[in-house]
Short mmCIF file of C-alpha atoms in Angstrom, two decimals:
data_model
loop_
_atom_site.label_atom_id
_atom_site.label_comp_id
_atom_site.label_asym_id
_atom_site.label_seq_id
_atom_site.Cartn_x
_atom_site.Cartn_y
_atom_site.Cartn_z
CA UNK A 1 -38.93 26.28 50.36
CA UNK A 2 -35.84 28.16 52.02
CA UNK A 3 -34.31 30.21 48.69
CA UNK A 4 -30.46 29.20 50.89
CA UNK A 5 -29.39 26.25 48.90
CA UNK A 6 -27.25 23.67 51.35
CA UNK A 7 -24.03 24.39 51.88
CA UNK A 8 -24.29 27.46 51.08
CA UNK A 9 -24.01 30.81 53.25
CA UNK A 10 -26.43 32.69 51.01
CA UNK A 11 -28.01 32.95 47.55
CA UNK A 12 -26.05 34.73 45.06
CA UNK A 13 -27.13 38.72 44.87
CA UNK A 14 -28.02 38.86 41.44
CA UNK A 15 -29.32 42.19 42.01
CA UNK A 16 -26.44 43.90 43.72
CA UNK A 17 -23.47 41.86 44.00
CA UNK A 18 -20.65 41.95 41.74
CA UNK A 19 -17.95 38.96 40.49
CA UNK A 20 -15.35 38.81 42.72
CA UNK A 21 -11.89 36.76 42.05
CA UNK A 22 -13.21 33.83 43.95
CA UNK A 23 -15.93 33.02 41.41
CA UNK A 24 -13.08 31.61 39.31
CA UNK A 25 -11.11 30.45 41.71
CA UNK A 26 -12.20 26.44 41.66
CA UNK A 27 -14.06 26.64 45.25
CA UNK A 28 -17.29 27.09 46.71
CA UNK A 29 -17.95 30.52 45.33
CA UNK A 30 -17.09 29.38 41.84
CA UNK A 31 -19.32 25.91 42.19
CA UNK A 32 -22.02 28.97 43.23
CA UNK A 33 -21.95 31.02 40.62
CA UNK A 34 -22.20 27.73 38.21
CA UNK A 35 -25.10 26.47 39.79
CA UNK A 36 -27.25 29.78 40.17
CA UNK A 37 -26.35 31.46 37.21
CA UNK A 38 -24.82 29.25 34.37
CA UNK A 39 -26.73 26.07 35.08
CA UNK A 40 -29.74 27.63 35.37
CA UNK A 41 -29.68 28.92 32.47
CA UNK A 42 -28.46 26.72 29.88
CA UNK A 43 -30.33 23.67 31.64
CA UNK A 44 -29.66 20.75 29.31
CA UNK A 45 -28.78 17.27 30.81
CA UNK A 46 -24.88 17.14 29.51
CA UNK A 47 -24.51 20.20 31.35
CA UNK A 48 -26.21 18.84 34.70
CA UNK A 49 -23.93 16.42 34.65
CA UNK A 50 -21.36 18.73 35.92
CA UNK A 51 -18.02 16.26 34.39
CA UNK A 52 -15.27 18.25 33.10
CA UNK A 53 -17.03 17.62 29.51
CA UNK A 54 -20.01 16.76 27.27
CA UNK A 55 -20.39 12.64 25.93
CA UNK A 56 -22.55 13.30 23.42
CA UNK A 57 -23.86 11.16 20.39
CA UNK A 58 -22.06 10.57 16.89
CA UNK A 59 -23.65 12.71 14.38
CA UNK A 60 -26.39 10.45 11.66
CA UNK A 61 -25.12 7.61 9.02
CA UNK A 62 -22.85 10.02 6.55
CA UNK A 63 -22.86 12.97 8.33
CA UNK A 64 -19.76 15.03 9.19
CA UNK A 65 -18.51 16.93 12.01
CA UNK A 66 -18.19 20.25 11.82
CA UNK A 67 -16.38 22.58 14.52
CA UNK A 68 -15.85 26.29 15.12
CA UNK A 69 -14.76 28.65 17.25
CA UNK A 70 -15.38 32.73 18.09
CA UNK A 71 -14.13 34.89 20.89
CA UNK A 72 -16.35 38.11 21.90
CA UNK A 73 -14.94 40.97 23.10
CA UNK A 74 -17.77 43.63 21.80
CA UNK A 75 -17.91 47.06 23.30
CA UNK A 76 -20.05 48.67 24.10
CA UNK A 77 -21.58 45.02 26.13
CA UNK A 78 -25.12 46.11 25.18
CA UNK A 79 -26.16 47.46 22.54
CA UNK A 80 -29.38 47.86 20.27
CA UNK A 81 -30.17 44.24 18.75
CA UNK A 82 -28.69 42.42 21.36
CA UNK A 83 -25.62 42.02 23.78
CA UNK A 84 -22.27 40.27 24.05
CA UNK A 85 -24.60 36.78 25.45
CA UNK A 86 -26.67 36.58 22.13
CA UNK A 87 -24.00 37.75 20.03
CA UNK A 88 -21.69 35.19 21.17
CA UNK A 89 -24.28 32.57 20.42
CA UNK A 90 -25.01 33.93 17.33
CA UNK A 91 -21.61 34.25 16.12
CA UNK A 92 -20.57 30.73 16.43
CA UNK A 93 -24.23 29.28 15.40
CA UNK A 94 -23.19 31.32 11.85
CA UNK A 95 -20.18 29.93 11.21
CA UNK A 96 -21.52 26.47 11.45
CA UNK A 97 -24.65 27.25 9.64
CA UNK A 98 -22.41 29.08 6.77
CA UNK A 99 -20.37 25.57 6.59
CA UNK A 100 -23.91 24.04 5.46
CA UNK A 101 -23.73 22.45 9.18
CA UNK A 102 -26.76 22.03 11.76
CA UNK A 103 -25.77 23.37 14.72
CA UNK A 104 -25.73 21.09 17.84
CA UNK A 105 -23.85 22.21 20.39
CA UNK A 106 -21.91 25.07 22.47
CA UNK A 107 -18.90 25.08 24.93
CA UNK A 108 -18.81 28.42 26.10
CA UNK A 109 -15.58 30.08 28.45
CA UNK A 110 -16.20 33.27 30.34
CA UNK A 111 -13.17 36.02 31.02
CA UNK A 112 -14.78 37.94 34.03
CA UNK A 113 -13.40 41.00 35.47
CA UNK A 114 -13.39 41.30 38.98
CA UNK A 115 -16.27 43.99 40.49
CA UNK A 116 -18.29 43.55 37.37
CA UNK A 117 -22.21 43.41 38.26
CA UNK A 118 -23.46 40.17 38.97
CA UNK A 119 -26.83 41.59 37.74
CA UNK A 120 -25.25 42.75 33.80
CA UNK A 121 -23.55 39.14 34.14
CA UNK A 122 -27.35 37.39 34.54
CA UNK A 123 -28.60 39.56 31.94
CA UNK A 124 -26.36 38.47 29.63
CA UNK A 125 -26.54 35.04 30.45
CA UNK A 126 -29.97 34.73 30.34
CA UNK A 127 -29.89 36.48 26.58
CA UNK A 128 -27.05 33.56 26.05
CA UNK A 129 -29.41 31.01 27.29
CA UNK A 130 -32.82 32.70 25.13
CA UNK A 131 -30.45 32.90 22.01
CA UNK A 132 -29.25 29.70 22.26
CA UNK A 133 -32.96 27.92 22.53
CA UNK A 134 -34.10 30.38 19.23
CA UNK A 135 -31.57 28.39 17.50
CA UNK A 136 -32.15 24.76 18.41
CA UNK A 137 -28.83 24.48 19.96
CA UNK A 138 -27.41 23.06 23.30
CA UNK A 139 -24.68 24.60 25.89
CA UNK A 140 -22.81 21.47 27.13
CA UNK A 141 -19.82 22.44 28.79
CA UNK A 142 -18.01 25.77 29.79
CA UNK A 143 -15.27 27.63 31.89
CA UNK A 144 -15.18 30.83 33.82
CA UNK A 145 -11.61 32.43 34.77
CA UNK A 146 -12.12 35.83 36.53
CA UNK A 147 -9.09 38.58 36.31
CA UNK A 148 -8.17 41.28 38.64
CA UNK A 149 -10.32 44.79 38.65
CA UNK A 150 -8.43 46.99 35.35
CA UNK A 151 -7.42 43.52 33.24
CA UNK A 152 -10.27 42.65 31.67
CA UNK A 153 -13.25 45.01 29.94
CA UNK A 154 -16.05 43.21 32.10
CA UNK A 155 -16.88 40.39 29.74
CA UNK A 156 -14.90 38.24 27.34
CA UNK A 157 -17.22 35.41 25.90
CA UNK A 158 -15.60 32.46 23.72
CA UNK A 159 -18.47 30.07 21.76
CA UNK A 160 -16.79 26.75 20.44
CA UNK A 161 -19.46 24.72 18.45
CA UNK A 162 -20.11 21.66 17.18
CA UNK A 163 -22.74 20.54 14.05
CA UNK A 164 -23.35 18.39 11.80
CA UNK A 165 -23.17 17.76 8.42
CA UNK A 166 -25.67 16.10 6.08
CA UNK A 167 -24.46 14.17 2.79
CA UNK A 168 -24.19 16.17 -0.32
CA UNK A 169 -23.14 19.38 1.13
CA UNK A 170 -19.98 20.84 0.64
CA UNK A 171 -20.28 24.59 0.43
CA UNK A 172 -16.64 26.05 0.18
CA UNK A 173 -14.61 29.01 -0.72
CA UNK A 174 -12.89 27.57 -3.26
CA UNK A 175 -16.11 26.34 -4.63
CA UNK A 176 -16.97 29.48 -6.62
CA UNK A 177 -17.31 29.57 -10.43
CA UNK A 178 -17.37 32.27 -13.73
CA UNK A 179 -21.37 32.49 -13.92
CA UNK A 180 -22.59 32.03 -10.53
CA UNK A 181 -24.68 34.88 -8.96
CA UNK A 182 -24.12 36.29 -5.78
CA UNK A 183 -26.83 37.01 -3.44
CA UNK A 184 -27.12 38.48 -0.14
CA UNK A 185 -29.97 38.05 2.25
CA UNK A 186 -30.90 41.61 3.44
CA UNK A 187 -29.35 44.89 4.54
CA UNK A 188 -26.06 45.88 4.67
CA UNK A 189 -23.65 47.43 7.51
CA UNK A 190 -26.43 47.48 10.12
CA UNK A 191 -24.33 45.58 13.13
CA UNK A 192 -21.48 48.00 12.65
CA UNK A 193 -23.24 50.86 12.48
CA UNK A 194 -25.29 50.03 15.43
CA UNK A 195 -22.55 49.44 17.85
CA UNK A 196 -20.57 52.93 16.78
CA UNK A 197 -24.20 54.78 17.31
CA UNK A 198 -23.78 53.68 20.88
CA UNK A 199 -20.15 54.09 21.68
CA UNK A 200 -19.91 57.21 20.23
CA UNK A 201 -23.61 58.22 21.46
CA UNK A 202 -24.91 59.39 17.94
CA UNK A 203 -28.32 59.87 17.25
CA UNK A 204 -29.84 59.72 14.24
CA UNK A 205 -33.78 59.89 12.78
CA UNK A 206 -34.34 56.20 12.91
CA UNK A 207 -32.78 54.54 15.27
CA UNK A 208 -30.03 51.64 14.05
CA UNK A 209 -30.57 48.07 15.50
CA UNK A 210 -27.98 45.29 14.94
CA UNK A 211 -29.04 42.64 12.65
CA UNK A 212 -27.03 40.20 15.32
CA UNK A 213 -29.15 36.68 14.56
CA UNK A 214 -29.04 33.12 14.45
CA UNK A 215 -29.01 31.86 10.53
CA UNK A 216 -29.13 28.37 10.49
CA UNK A 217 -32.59 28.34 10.06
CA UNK A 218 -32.34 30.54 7.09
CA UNK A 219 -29.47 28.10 5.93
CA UNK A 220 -32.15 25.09 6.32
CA UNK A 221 -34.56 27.03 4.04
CA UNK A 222 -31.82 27.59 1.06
CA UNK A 223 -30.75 23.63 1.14
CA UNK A 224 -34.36 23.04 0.76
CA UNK A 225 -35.36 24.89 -2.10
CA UNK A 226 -32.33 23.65 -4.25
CA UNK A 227 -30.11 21.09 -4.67
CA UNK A 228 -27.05 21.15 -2.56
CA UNK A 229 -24.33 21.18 -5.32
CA UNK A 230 -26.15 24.55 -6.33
CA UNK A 231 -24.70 26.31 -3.26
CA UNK A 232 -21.57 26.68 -4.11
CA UNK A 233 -20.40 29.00 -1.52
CA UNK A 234 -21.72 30.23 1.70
CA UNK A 235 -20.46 33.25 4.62
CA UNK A 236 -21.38 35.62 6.94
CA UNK A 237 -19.63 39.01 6.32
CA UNK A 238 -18.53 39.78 9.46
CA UNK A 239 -15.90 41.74 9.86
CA UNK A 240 -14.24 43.48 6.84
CA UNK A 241 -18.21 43.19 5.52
CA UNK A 242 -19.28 42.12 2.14
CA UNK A 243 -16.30 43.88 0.61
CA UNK A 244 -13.59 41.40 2.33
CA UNK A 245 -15.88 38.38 2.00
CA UNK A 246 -16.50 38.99 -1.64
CA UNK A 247 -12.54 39.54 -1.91
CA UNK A 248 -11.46 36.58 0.06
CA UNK A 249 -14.20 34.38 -2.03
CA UNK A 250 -12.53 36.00 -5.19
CA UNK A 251 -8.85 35.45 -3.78
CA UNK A 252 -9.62 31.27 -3.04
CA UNK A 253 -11.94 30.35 -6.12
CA UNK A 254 -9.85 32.19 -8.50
CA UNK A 255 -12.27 34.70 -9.93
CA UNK A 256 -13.47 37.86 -10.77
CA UNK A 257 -16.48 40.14 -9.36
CA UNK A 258 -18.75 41.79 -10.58
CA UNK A 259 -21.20 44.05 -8.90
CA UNK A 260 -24.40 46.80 -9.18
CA UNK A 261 -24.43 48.80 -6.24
CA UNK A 262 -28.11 49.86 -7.01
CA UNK A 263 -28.92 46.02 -5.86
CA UNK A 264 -26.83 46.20 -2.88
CA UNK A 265 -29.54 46.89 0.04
CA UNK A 266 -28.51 49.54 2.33
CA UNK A 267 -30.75 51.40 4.99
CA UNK A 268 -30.97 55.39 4.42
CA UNK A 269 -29.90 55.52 7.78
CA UNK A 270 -26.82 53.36 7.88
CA UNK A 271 -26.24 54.83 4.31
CA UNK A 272 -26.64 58.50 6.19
CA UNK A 273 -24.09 57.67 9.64
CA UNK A 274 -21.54 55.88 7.09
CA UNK A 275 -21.10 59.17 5.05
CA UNK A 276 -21.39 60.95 8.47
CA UNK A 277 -18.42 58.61 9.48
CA UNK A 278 -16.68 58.13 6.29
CA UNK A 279 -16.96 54.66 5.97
CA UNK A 280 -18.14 52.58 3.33
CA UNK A 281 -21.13 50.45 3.85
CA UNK A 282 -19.63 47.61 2.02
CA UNK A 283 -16.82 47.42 4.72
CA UNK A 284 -19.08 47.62 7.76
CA UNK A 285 -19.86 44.29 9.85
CA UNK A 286 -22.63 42.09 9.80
CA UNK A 287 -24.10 39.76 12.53
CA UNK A 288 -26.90 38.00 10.76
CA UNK A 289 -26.69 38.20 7.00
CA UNK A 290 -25.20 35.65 4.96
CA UNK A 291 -24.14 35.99 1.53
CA UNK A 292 -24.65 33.17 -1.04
CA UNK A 293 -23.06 32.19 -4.69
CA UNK A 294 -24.68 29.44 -6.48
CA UNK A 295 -25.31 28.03 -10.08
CA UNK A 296 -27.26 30.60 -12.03
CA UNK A 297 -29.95 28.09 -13.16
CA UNK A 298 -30.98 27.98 -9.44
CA UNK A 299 -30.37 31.72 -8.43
CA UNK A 300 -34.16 32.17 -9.06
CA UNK A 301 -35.35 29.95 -6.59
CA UNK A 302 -32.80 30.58 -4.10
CA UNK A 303 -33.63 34.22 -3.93
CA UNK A 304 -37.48 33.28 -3.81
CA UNK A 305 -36.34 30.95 -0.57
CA UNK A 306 -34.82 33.96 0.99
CA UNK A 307 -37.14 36.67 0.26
CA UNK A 308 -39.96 33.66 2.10
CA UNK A 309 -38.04 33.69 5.13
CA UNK A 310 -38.44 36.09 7.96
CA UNK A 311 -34.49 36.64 7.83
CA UNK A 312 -34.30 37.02 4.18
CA UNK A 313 -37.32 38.94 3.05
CA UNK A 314 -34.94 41.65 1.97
CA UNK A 315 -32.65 39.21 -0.24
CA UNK A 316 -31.05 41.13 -3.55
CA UNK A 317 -29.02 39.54 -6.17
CA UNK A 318 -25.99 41.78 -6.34
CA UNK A 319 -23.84 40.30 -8.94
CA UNK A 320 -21.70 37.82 -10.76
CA UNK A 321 -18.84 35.74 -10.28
CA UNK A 322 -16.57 36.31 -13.83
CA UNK A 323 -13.41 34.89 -15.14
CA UNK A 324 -10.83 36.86 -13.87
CA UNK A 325 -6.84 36.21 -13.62
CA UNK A 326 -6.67 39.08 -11.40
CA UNK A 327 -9.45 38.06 -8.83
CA UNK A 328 -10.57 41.80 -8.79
CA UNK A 329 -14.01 42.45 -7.01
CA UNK A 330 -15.96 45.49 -9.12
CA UNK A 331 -18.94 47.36 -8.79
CA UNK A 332 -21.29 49.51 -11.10
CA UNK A 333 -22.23 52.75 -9.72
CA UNK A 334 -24.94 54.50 -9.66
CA UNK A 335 -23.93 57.06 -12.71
CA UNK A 336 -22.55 53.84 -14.76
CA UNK A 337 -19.08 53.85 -13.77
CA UNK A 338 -16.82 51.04 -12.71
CA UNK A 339 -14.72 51.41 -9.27
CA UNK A 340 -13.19 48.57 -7.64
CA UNK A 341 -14.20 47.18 -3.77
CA UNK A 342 -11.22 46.36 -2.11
CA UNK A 343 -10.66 44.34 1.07
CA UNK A 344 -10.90 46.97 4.78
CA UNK A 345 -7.31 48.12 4.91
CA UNK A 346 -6.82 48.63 8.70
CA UNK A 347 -9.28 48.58 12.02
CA UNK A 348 -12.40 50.53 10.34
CA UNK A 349 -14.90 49.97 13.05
CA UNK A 350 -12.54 47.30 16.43
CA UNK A 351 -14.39 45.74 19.10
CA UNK A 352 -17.70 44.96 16.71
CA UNK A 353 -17.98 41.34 17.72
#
């Protein structure tokens, strides 16, 4: 079989070539790059339709729709843990997940700067399309806009998603009350940390790897092993980390925080580059841990669901929620002290995610 599709002058040089203007330009080179590349990859048949969008199906008898959107502008574009393609997935998959949604499906819109390598564009696609299968969900529709050589940073990836709902959950911010425990399912800071090891080329004993991963399947796990008025609130602490999350959860249910920073799990090494840095680890980004309160009759057998799945086997209970007027998030240190964990004031760590 001749590898020239009809029509066409010449297969796409995925090895060697490089996005030129005319890949977003509406025509034949465009229509290309859509077939060899993007189709290809996220082969579904909404998206082999080719139509300007996705028809899809109404979500089950007294489910909601949920919707979200993320825009990725991460630099360095790869990095240990993953790249801009899974990360982008990932992102968006989370803050459906955290929403007590299944994911179901992804529009995705590509910024592409002119003369970037057709063969990093593939790669990332490619972990886009592999990311996207790990978590069950579908890419249905998309754009691609390229922009002149010194406008862009060579990718710009923006996830819109859509999921669905099941009856009884309702997971919320505002949902948060004096008495329930907070838990987080695993290590702290390691996203953040990983991405400034590579832009800034530090090396340290162990080498840090994003924790950049899909957590609706974790999510799945949690409504399981409870009932789902227990989880009371649910979020990924992205950026700002578990110190802004904690603070904004504080800030919309109305309480208090309080904390013991000997449960918080931290790596040595992230713990290590952070003082290296000066940063605190609570402040540093996350790309696949999810922080949970709930009713403290069921924080037992929440934690036990975490700690049994593969993304949650380092889960820690890290504190309480407490009456508070003030909303102030606390912490007990190591040598019995009190300090308080304020939200990031200004760009600790930019272009993370």
């Amino acid at each position: 079989m001749s590898a020239v599709k009809p029509g066409y002058a010449r297969p796409l040089d995925l090895r060697t070539g490089r996005v030129g203007l005319a890949f977003g330009a509406g025509g034949r080179a465009m229509a290309q790059l859509i077939a060899e590349l993007f189709a290809r990859a996220f082969a579904n048949d909404y998206l082999g339709r080719g139509d300007d969008g996705a028809v899809l199906p109404a979500p089950g008898p007294g489910e909601r729709l949920v919707m979200s959107t993320d825009a990725h502008v991460v630099s360095p574009l790869f990095f240990p843990g993953g790249d801009i393609g899974s990360l982008s997935v990932h992102g968006t998959v989370n803050d459906l997940a955290v929403m007590g949604a299944r994911p179901l499906y992804l529009a995705a819109s590509f910024i592409l700067e002119e003369g970037f390598p057709l063969a990093d564009l593939a790669r990332i696609v490619e972990s886009m399309a592999a990311a996207a299968r790990t978590a069950g969900v579908l890419v249905v529709t998309g754009d691609t806009k390229v922009v002149e050589q010194g406008k862009g940073d060579g990718v710009f990836i923006t996830t819109t998603g859509v999921g669905a709902l099941p009856a009884g959950r309702d997971p919320g911010g505002a949902r948060a009350r004096p008495g329930d425990v907070v838990l987080v399912s695993g290590r702290l800071g390691e996203h953040g940390m990983a991405i400034m090891a590579q832009r800034e080329s530090l090396a340290f004993e162990s080498e840090i790897v994003s924790d950049s991963a899909a957590l609706n399947g974790l999510v799945e796990a949690l409504y399981a092993a409870v009932p789902a008025d227990a989880i009371r609130v649910l979020r990924d602490p992205t950026r700002g980390g578990l110190a802004s999350t904690l603070n904004e959860i504080a800030a919309q249910s109305g309480v208090g925080m309080e904390l013991d920073e000997a449960a918080i799990p931290v790596s040595p090494p992230v713990r290590a580059a952070c003082e290296l840095l000066g940063l605190d680890p609570l402040c540093v980004a996350n790309e696949g841990q999810l922080v949970a309160l709930c009713a403290p009759e069921h924080a037992d057998a929440l934690l036990a669901a975490m700690r049994a799945h593969p993304l949650g086997a380092e889960a820690s209970r890290i504190g309480t929620a407490t009456s508070d007027p003030q909303h102030f998030v606390q912490i007990r240190t190591g040598v019995g002290g009190w300090r308080m964990v304020d939200w990031l004031s200004g760009e600790q760590l930019p272009r993370i995610c």
